[in-house]
Amino acid sequence: MPVFDKHELIYHHIPKTAGRAISEWLGEADAHIGHLPVVGIEQQLELWDSKKFKFLPDRKTYRSFSIMRSPEERIRSAFEHIKSTPLESKCQNGNLRKQYQKAFSGNFNDFLLSEDILEIIMSKNSTLLYPLTWMFCSDSGNVKTPVVLSPDFVLDFDNLEDDTDLMVEKLKLDVELKFKFKRTPREIETLSNVAYTKLRYLWNWDFKIYDFFLGNLHIKKVL
């Protein structure tokens, strides 16, 4: 989760949502504490607010934001990223692909129907595929009624250039260049009804969080 003191912003970086491009656009982060759930960010802010770090600015006052991407697109992109990771790689994605080579040998539809899909999602190496309850819910184990912890505003992945322009205008951001984002074109196979039903079931709360955040916290609505 990059922290930008210059802009007084905290970026809740959801994997596969143009995070690297956004971070480069905003400039070098003053702190980068990895992918953390909101609860972890709040704990870190309390630590920074302690006497031990009294030399730091008051980061508890910073606005926080995130970028929302269609759950199907995001999970598909994560799958493709892991599938393209060399088997000899020692990173999380390489270890996950190596452990479940059969699941990552076919297309996205086949992956969703894999007998190992639930085990894969729960793997410690599966950060890219974790459901959003891990990041935005205070109790990700309570899948029926998790308490959702939201950022202050969100941007829409499908309209990222327009939304970043609005972000500059509303927050008076001092950035050197206009944000430019090129999506990688790729052929996308249509999911079977069974595979899509499996996707909706396994990432059920991702769809709910996506709809709620864009419907209520989009930058046009709250700033």
Coordinates of C-alpha atoms in Angstrom, one line a residue:
M1 CA 0.0 0.0 0.0
P2 CA 1.9 3.1 -1.2
V3 CA 1.7 6.2 0.9
F4 CA 2.4 9.6 -0.8
D5 CA 3.2 12.3 1.7
K6 CA 3.4 14.9 -1.1
H7 CA -0.2 14.3 -2.1
E8 CA -1.4 13.3 1.4
L9 CA -2.8 10.1 -0.1
I10 CA -2.9 6.4 0.8
Y11 CA -3.5 4.0 -2.1
H12 CA -5.2 0.7 -1.3
H13 CA -3.7 -1.3 -4.1
I14 CA -5.9 -4.2 -5.3
P15 CA -3.8 -6.5 -7.4
K16 CA -4.3 -6.3 -11.2
T17 CA -5.8 -2.8 -11.2
A18 CA -3.1 -0.7 -12.8
G19 CA -1.4 -0.2 -9.5
R20 CA 2.1 0.1 -10.9
A21 CA 1.1 2.7 -13.4
I22 CA -0.8 4.8 -10.8
S23 CA 2.2 4.6 -8.4
E24 CA 4.6 5.8 -11.1
W25 CA 2.2 8.6 -12.0
L26 CA 2.0 9.9 -8.5
G27 CA 5.7 9.7 -8.0
E28 CA 7.9 7.8 -5.6
A29 CA 6.1 6.6 -2.5
D30 CA 7.3 7.7 0.9
A31 CA 6.3 4.4 2.4
H32 CA 5.3 1.1 0.7
I33 CA 4.1 -1.6 3.1
G34 CA 3.0 -4.2 0.6
H35 CA -0.5 -5.5 0.0
L36 CA -2.3 -5.0 3.3
P37 CA -5.9 -5.2 4.4
V38 CA -7.5 -2.0 5.6
V39 CA -7.3 -3.2 9.2
G40 CA -3.5 -3.6 8.7
I41 CA -3.3 -0.1 7.3
E42 CA -5.2 1.3 10.3
Q43 CA -2.8 -0.5 12.7
Q44 CA 0.2 0.9 10.7
L45 CA -1.2 4.4 10.9
E46 CA -1.5 4.1 14.7
L47 CA 2.2 3.0 14.8
W48 CA 3.2 6.0 12.7
D49 CA 1.3 8.2 15.0
S50 CA 3.2 7.0 18.1
K51 CA 6.1 9.0 19.7
K52 CA 8.6 6.7 18.0
F53 CA 7.7 8.2 14.7
K54 CA 6.9 11.7 15.7
F55 CA 9.1 13.1 12.9
L56 CA 6.5 11.8 10.3
P57 CA 3.6 13.9 9.0
D58 CA 0.1 13.1 10.4
R59 CA -0.8 10.3 7.9
K60 CA -4.0 9.6 9.7
T61 CA -5.5 12.7 8.0
Y62 CA -4.7 11.5 4.5
R63 CA -7.4 10.5 2.0
S64 CA -7.4 6.9 0.9
F65 CA -8.4 5.6 -2.5
S66 CA -8.6 2.4 -4.5
I67 CA -9.3 1.4 -8.1
M68 CA -12.2 -0.9 -8.9
R69 CA -12.0 -3.4 -11.8
S70 CA -14.7 -5.8 -12.8
P71 CA -14.1 -9.0 -10.7
E72 CA -14.2 -11.2 -13.8
E73 CA -11.6 -9.1 -15.6
R74 CA -9.4 -8.8 -12.5
I75 CA -9.4 -12.6 -11.7
R76 CA -8.9 -13.4 -15.4
S77 CA -5.9 -11.0 -15.5
A78 CA -4.5 -12.6 -12.3
F79 CA -4.8 -16.0 -13.8
E80 CA -3.1 -15.0 -17.0
H81 CA -0.3 -13.3 -15.0
I82 CA 0.3 -16.4 -12.9
K83 CA 0.1 -18.7 -16.0
S84 CA 2.8 -16.7 -17.8
T85 CA 5.2 -16.8 -14.8
P86 CA 8.2 -19.1 -15.5
L87 CA 8.0 -22.4 -13.5
E88 CA 11.6 -21.9 -12.3
S89 CA 10.7 -18.5 -10.8
K90 CA 11.0 -18.5 -7.0
C91 CA 8.3 -15.8 -6.5
Q92 CA 4.8 -16.5 -5.2
N93 CA 3.3 -16.8 -8.6
G94 CA 6.0 -19.2 -9.8
N95 CA 5.5 -21.4 -6.7
L96 CA 1.7 -21.4 -7.2
R97 CA 2.0 -22.3 -10.9
K98 CA 4.5 -25.0 -10.1
Q99 CA 2.3 -26.5 -7.4
Y100 CA -0.8 -26.5 -9.5
Q101 CA 0.5 -27.0 -13.0
K102 CA -2.6 -28.8 -14.3
A103 CA -4.9 -26.0 -13.2
F104 CA -2.8 -23.3 -15.0
S105 CA -2.2 -25.4 -18.1
G106 CA -5.5 -24.6 -19.8
N107 CA -7.7 -21.5 -20.3
F108 CA -9.5 -19.4 -17.7
N109 CA -12.7 -21.4 -18.1
D110 CA -10.8 -24.7 -17.4
F111 CA -9.1 -23.0 -14.4
L112 CA -12.4 -22.1 -12.8
L113 CA -13.6 -25.7 -13.2
S114 CA -10.4 -27.2 -11.8
E115 CA -10.9 -29.5 -8.8
D116 CA -8.2 -27.6 -7.0
I117 CA -9.7 -24.1 -7.4
L118 CA -10.7 -23.6 -3.8
E119 CA -7.4 -24.9 -2.5
I120 CA -5.6 -22.6 -4.9
I121 CA -7.5 -19.5 -3.7
M122 CA -6.7 -20.4 -0.1
S123 CA -3.0 -20.9 -0.8
K124 CA -0.5 -18.6 0.9
N125 CA 1.0 -18.0 -2.6
S126 CA -2.3 -16.8 -4.1
T127 CA -2.2 -13.1 -3.3
L128 CA -3.3 -12.1 -6.8
L129 CA -6.4 -14.3 -6.5
Y130 CA -7.5 -13.5 -2.9
P131 CA -11.2 -12.4 -2.7
L132 CA -11.6 -8.7 -1.7
T133 CA -13.0 -9.6 1.7
W134 CA -9.3 -10.2 2.6
M135 CA -8.6 -6.5 2.0
F136 CA -11.8 -4.6 2.8
C137 CA -13.5 -6.6 5.5
S138 CA -12.8 -6.6 9.2
D139 CA -13.6 -10.3 9.5
S140 CA -12.9 -12.1 6.2
G141 CA -13.9 -15.3 7.8
N142 CA -17.4 -14.2 8.3
V143 CA -18.5 -14.6 4.7
K144 CA -22.2 -14.0 5.3
T145 CA -22.0 -10.6 7.0
P146 CA -18.5 -9.2 6.9
V147 CA -18.0 -5.6 8.1
V148 CA -16.8 -3.7 5.0
L149 CA -14.1 -1.1 5.6
S150 CA -14.0 1.3 2.7
P151 CA -11.5 3.8 1.2
D152 CA -12.6 7.5 1.0
F153 CA -13.1 7.3 -2.7
V154 CA -12.6 4.9 -5.7
L155 CA -11.7 5.2 -9.4
D156 CA -13.2 3.2 -12.2
F157 CA -10.6 1.0 -14.0
D158 CA -12.7 1.3 -17.2
N159 CA -12.5 5.1 -17.1
L160 CA -9.1 5.6 -15.4
E161 CA -7.8 8.4 -17.5
D162 CA -10.9 10.5 -16.9
D163 CA -11.1 9.7 -13.3
T164 CA -7.4 10.6 -12.7
D165 CA -8.0 13.9 -14.4
L166 CA -10.9 14.5 -12.0
M167 CA -8.6 13.5 -9.1
V168 CA -6.0 16.1 -10.1
E169 CA -8.7 18.7 -10.3
K170 CA -10.5 17.9 -7.1
L171 CA -7.4 17.3 -4.9
K172 CA -5.2 19.9 -6.6
L173 CA -2.5 17.2 -7.2
D174 CA 0.9 18.4 -8.2
V175 CA 1.8 15.8 -10.9
E176 CA 4.2 16.2 -13.8
L177 CA 2.2 14.4 -16.5
K178 CA -1.3 13.5 -17.4
F179 CA -2.1 9.9 -16.5
K180 CA -1.9 7.6 -19.6
F181 CA -3.0 4.0 -19.5
K182 CA -2.9 1.4 -22.2
R183 CA -4.7 -1.8 -21.7
T184 CA -3.2 -5.0 -23.1
P185 CA -5.5 -6.2 -25.9
R186 CA -6.2 -9.9 -25.8
E187 CA -8.8 -12.4 -27.1
I188 CA -11.2 -13.3 -24.3
E189 CA -13.1 -16.6 -24.4
T190 CA -16.6 -16.6 -23.2
L191 CA -17.1 -18.5 -20.0
S192 CA -19.5 -21.4 -19.8
N193 CA -22.5 -21.0 -17.6
V194 CA -21.0 -23.5 -15.1
A195 CA -17.7 -21.6 -15.0
Y196 CA -19.3 -18.2 -14.6
T197 CA -21.5 -19.6 -11.8
K198 CA -18.4 -20.9 -10.1
L199 CA -16.7 -17.5 -10.5
R200 CA -19.7 -15.7 -9.0
Y201 CA -19.8 -18.2 -6.1
L202 CA -16.2 -18.1 -5.2
W203 CA -15.7 -14.3 -5.5
N204 CA -19.3 -13.5 -4.4
W205 CA -18.3 -10.6 -2.2
D206 CA -16.0 -9.2 -4.8
F207 CA -19.1 -8.5 -7.0
K208 CA -20.9 -6.9 -4.0
I209 CA -18.0 -4.7 -3.0
Y210 CA -17.4 -3.7 -6.6
D211 CA -21.0 -2.6 -7.1
F212 CA -21.2 -0.9 -3.7
F213 CA -17.9 1.0 -4.0
L214 CA -18.6 2.2 -7.6
G215 CA -22.2 3.0 -6.8
N216 CA -21.5 5.0 -3.6
L217 CA -17.8 5.9 -3.4
H218 CA -16.9 6.8 -6.9
I219 CA -14.8 10.1 -7.1
K220 CA -17.7 11.9 -8.9
K221 CA -20.0 11.2 -6.0
V222 CA -17.9 12.0 -3.0
L223 CA -15.5 14.7 -4.0

